[in-house]
Short mmCIF file of C-alpha atoms in Angstrom, two decimals:
data_model
loop_
_atom_site.label_atom_id
_atom_site.label_comp_id
_atom_site.label_asym_id
_atom_site.label_seq_id
_atom_site.Cartn_x
_atom_site.Cartn_y
_atom_site.Cartn_z
CA LYS A 1083 110.52 87.77 116.29
CA ASN A 1084 108.78 88.65 112.90
CA GLU A 1085 109.28 86.09 109.90
CA VAL A 1086 109.85 89.06 107.56
CA GLU A 1087 112.16 91.83 108.77
CA GLN A 1088 112.80 94.84 106.65
CA SER A 1089 115.46 97.55 107.10
CA PRO A 1090 115.59 100.39 107.45
CA GLN A 1091 112.26 101.15 108.74
CA ASN A 1092 112.45 104.70 107.55
CA LEU A 1093 114.65 106.19 104.75
CA THR A 1094 115.11 109.76 103.64
CA ALA A 1095 117.17 110.76 100.35
CA GLN A 1096 117.78 113.52 98.07
CA GLU A 1097 116.64 113.23 94.62
CA GLY A 1098 118.95 111.31 92.40
CA GLU A 1099 120.49 109.00 95.08
CA PHE A 1100 120.97 105.25 94.96
CA ILE A 1101 118.49 103.59 97.39
CA THR A 1102 118.42 99.90 98.68
CA ILE A 1103 115.91 98.45 101.08
CA ASN A 1104 116.65 95.12 102.39
CA CYS A 1105 114.39 92.19 103.47
CA SER A 1106 115.39 89.02 105.47
CA TYR A 1107 112.94 86.18 106.16
CA SER A 1108 113.22 83.14 108.17
CA VAL A 1109 110.85 80.64 106.75
CA GLY A 1110 110.99 78.62 103.57
CA ILE A 1111 109.31 80.31 100.70
CA SER A 1112 108.10 79.83 96.93
CA ALA A 1113 108.17 83.31 96.09
CA LEU A 1114 108.64 86.96 97.26
CA HIS A 1115 106.85 90.03 96.51
CA TRP A 1116 108.00 93.80 96.60
CA LEU A 1117 104.90 96.34 97.22
CA GLN A 1118 104.60 99.75 97.19
CA GLN A 1119 101.89 101.58 99.30
CA HIS A 1120 101.28 105.31 98.79
CA PRO A 1121 99.95 107.64 101.62
CA GLY A 1122 96.46 107.17 100.20
CA GLY A 1123 96.82 103.48 101.17
CA GLY A 1124 96.67 101.82 97.80
CA ILE A 1125 99.10 98.93 97.26
CA VAL A 1126 100.89 98.30 93.88
CA SER A 1127 102.74 95.07 93.28
CA LEU A 1128 106.37 95.80 91.98
CA PHE A 1129 107.88 92.53 91.57
CA MET A 1130 107.33 88.87 92.18
CA LEU A 1131 110.56 86.53 92.75
CA SER A 1132 111.30 83.26 93.02
CA SER A 1133 115.05 83.65 92.30
CA GLY A 1134 117.67 85.79 90.56
CA LYS A 1135 117.07 89.62 89.78
CA LYS A 1136 114.02 91.53 88.00
CA LYS A 1137 114.34 95.08 86.66
CA HIS A 1138 111.71 97.53 85.66
CA GLY A 1139 112.67 100.75 84.89
CA ARG A 1140 114.62 102.47 87.89
CA LEU A 1141 113.46 99.46 90.03
CA ILE A 1142 115.58 96.34 90.52
CA ALA A 1143 114.89 93.52 92.98
CA THR A 1144 117.25 90.76 93.98
CA ILE A 1145 116.71 87.51 95.75
CA ASN A 1146 119.32 85.20 97.36
CA ILE A 1147 117.46 82.05 98.41
CA GLN A 1148 120.20 80.56 100.20
CA GLU A 1149 120.84 83.49 102.38
CA LYS A 1150 116.77 84.27 102.58
CA HIS A 1151 117.52 87.67 101.77
CA SER A 1152 116.35 90.06 99.14
CA SER A 1153 116.92 93.78 98.10
CA LEU A 1154 115.16 96.18 96.39
CA HIS A 1155 116.78 99.08 94.64
CA ILE A 1156 115.94 102.21 93.26
CA THR A 1157 118.30 104.04 90.85
CA ALA A 1158 118.07 108.06 90.46
CA SER A 1159 115.37 108.34 93.21
CA HIS A 1160 112.88 110.92 92.61
CA PRO A 1161 110.35 112.63 95.08
CA ARG A 1162 107.32 110.33 93.42
CA ASP A 1163 109.18 107.25 94.62
CA SER A 1164 108.12 108.35 98.29
CA ALA A 1165 106.03 105.70 99.71
CA VAL A 1166 106.10 102.55 102.02
CA TYR A 1167 107.82 99.69 100.39
CA ILE A 1168 106.68 96.25 101.65
CA CYS A 1169 108.38 92.91 101.18
CA ALA A 1170 106.08 89.95 101.56
CA VAL A 1171 106.97 86.28 101.19
CA VAL A 1172 104.70 83.21 100.13
CA ALA A 1173 105.33 80.51 102.59
CA ARG A 1174 106.54 77.31 100.66
CA ARG A 1175 103.36 74.82 100.18
CA THR A 1176 100.92 77.35 101.20
CA ASP A 1177 99.08 80.54 99.62
CA LYS A 1178 99.92 82.69 103.04
CA LEU A 1179 101.80 85.87 102.32
CA ILE A 1180 103.57 87.13 105.22
CA PHE A 1181 104.29 90.96 105.23
CA GLY A 1182 107.28 92.68 106.56
CA THR A 1183 106.41 95.97 108.49
CA GLY A 1184 107.25 98.23 105.49
CA THR A 1185 110.25 100.96 104.81
CA ARG A 1186 108.93 104.35 104.59
CA LEU A 1187 111.08 106.35 101.91
CA GLN A 1188 110.61 110.08 101.54
CA VAL A 1189 112.76 111.48 98.85
CA PHE A 1190 113.34 115.34 98.75
CA PRO A 1191 113.89 117.52 95.89
CA GLU B 341 96.00 98.02 82.65
CA PRO B 342 93.13 95.54 84.39
CA GLU B 343 91.98 96.47 87.91
CA VAL B 344 90.70 94.99 90.77
CA THR B 345 87.53 96.80 92.20
CA GLN B 346 86.39 97.26 95.64
CA THR B 347 83.17 98.47 97.05
CA PRO B 348 82.32 100.17 99.19
CA SER B 349 85.61 102.45 99.73
CA HIS B 350 84.40 103.43 103.03
CA GLN B 351 82.13 101.39 105.40
CA VAL B 352 80.78 102.71 108.87
CA THR B 353 79.00 100.23 110.99
CA GLN B 354 77.88 99.53 114.46
CA MET B 355 79.23 96.73 116.54
CA GLY B 356 77.67 93.75 116.42
CA GLN B 357 76.12 94.38 112.97
CA GLU B 358 77.22 92.34 109.77
CA VAL B 359 79.14 93.93 106.92
CA ILE B 360 79.68 92.52 103.34
CA LEU B 361 82.83 93.61 101.60
CA ARG B 362 82.70 93.31 97.79
CA CYS B 363 85.56 92.90 95.34
CA VAL B 364 85.55 92.24 91.66
CA PRO B 365 88.75 90.51 90.63
CA ILE B 366 90.59 90.39 87.41
CA SER B 367 88.46 88.43 85.04
CA ASN B 368 91.01 85.59 84.29
CA HIS B 369 92.41 85.14 87.53
CA LEU B 370 92.47 81.95 89.61
CA TYR B 371 93.53 83.04 92.93
CA PHE B 372 91.95 85.53 95.39
CA TYR B 373 92.99 86.98 98.62
CA TRP B 374 91.81 89.09 101.40
CA TYR B 375 93.92 91.23 103.67
CA ARG B 376 93.54 93.69 106.18
CA GLN B 377 95.65 96.45 107.82
CA ILE B 378 95.05 98.01 111.03
CA LEU B 379 96.01 101.49 111.17
CA GLY B 380 99.60 102.15 111.78
CA GLN B 381 100.28 98.31 111.34
CA LYS B 382 101.51 96.07 108.92
CA VAL B 383 99.28 94.30 106.24
CA GLU B 384 97.96 90.92 107.50
CA PHE B 385 96.67 87.93 105.43
CA LEU B 386 93.27 86.97 106.12
CA VAL B 387 92.14 84.10 103.52
CA SER B 388 93.09 82.97 100.18
CA PHE B 389 90.53 81.21 97.71
CA TYR B 390 90.98 78.82 94.60
CA ASN B 391 88.54 76.73 92.81
CA ASN B 392 85.61 78.00 94.63
CA GLU B 393 87.17 77.42 98.09
CA ILE B 394 89.15 78.29 100.93
CA SER B 395 92.69 77.30 100.21
CA GLU B 396 94.27 78.83 103.29
CA LYS B 397 93.13 81.06 106.20
CA SER B 398 95.04 82.91 109.07
CA GLU B 399 94.38 82.30 112.77
CA ILE B 400 92.49 86.11 112.40
CA PHE B 401 89.79 84.52 110.18
CA ASP B 402 87.66 83.06 112.56
CA ASP B 403 83.87 81.64 112.54
CA GLN B 404 82.83 85.26 112.17
CA PHE B 405 84.38 85.80 108.77
CA SER B 406 83.35 84.00 105.82
CA VAL B 407 84.06 84.32 101.89
CA GLU B 408 81.91 83.87 98.89
CA ARG B 409 82.24 83.76 95.29
CA PRO B 410 78.45 84.00 94.50
CA ASP B 411 78.28 84.57 90.56
CA GLY B 412 81.64 83.84 89.01
CA SER B 413 82.63 87.71 89.01
CA ASN B 414 82.23 88.94 92.53
CA PHE B 415 84.36 87.82 95.45
CA THR B 416 83.07 88.82 98.95
CA LEU B 417 84.10 89.06 102.49
CA LYS B 418 81.33 88.88 105.40
CA ILE B 419 82.01 89.98 108.62
CA ARG B 420 78.91 88.61 110.87
CA SER B 421 79.11 90.27 114.05
CA THR B 422 81.67 93.16 113.87
CA LYS B 423 83.68 94.18 116.72
CA LEU B 424 85.69 97.39 117.43
CA GLU B 425 88.73 95.57 116.70
CA ASP B 426 87.57 94.95 113.03
CA SER B 427 88.23 98.41 112.18
CA ALA B 428 90.76 98.43 109.42
CA MET B 429 91.47 98.78 105.69
CA TYR B 430 90.33 95.87 103.85
CA PHE B 431 92.38 94.80 100.75
CA CYS B 432 91.26 92.36 98.01
CA ALA B 433 93.88 90.96 95.49
CA SER B 434 93.91 88.45 92.87
CA THR B 435 96.58 86.81 90.86
CA GLY B 436 97.18 84.33 87.90
CA ILE B 437 99.59 81.46 87.87
CA GLY B 438 103.07 82.79 88.07
CA GLU B 439 101.80 86.27 88.11
CA LYS B 440 102.37 89.09 90.52
CA LEU B 441 99.41 90.38 92.72
CA PHE B 442 96.91 92.91 91.80
CA PHE B 443 95.42 94.86 94.51
CA GLY B 444 92.05 96.54 94.92
CA SER B 445 92.13 99.99 96.45
CA GLY B 446 90.58 99.12 99.77
CA THR B 447 87.52 99.39 101.86
CA GLN B 448 88.12 101.48 105.03
CA LEU B 449 85.78 99.73 107.73
CA SER B 450 84.95 101.61 110.77
CA VAL B 451 83.24 99.57 113.58
CA LEU B 452 81.67 102.26 116.21
#
């Protein structure tokens, strides 16, 4: 079983829809990252969380440390949001980043 | 915004050859990482580097792999004797304390 699980694996949406991607993990962590990988392969870090909630533009990330769960929300989705979204956790007392398998999002006009 | 740069963008090599992948992290960052992604699979952690030494490495990072920060700006990953299964996209990343990660655009390594 993967230490970091994401759901759904694939997601399609119409432009304007509200999107939620979930991440559950089974290890103790010191931080959690949400990453975006575009079709060309480049990876961009969206958020680093250790508690609570962060917002940047149309993106919101939350984390519940007790439940070992994080969500990434996209409000008013747009075709340019189409990408793979990856959850990755920093295992506690290490530098090791453990990656989820990613959620492939396609937003259609 | 500052960038992590990686060279080359593509590298083709014969099995058994040595390759060196190069990265220039963001200048005031303290923590450096190498990751890889085999086609169609998830990203995997290889190694982290802090204060001029390896701080953590994965099971993948065996004796064939080494990292160096030779001159205070470059951060290199060397694979001594490449195998077919080393074919992957290799990403370098750097960060400061409490910051998010900054990734390079990757080096696509193809071992023939």
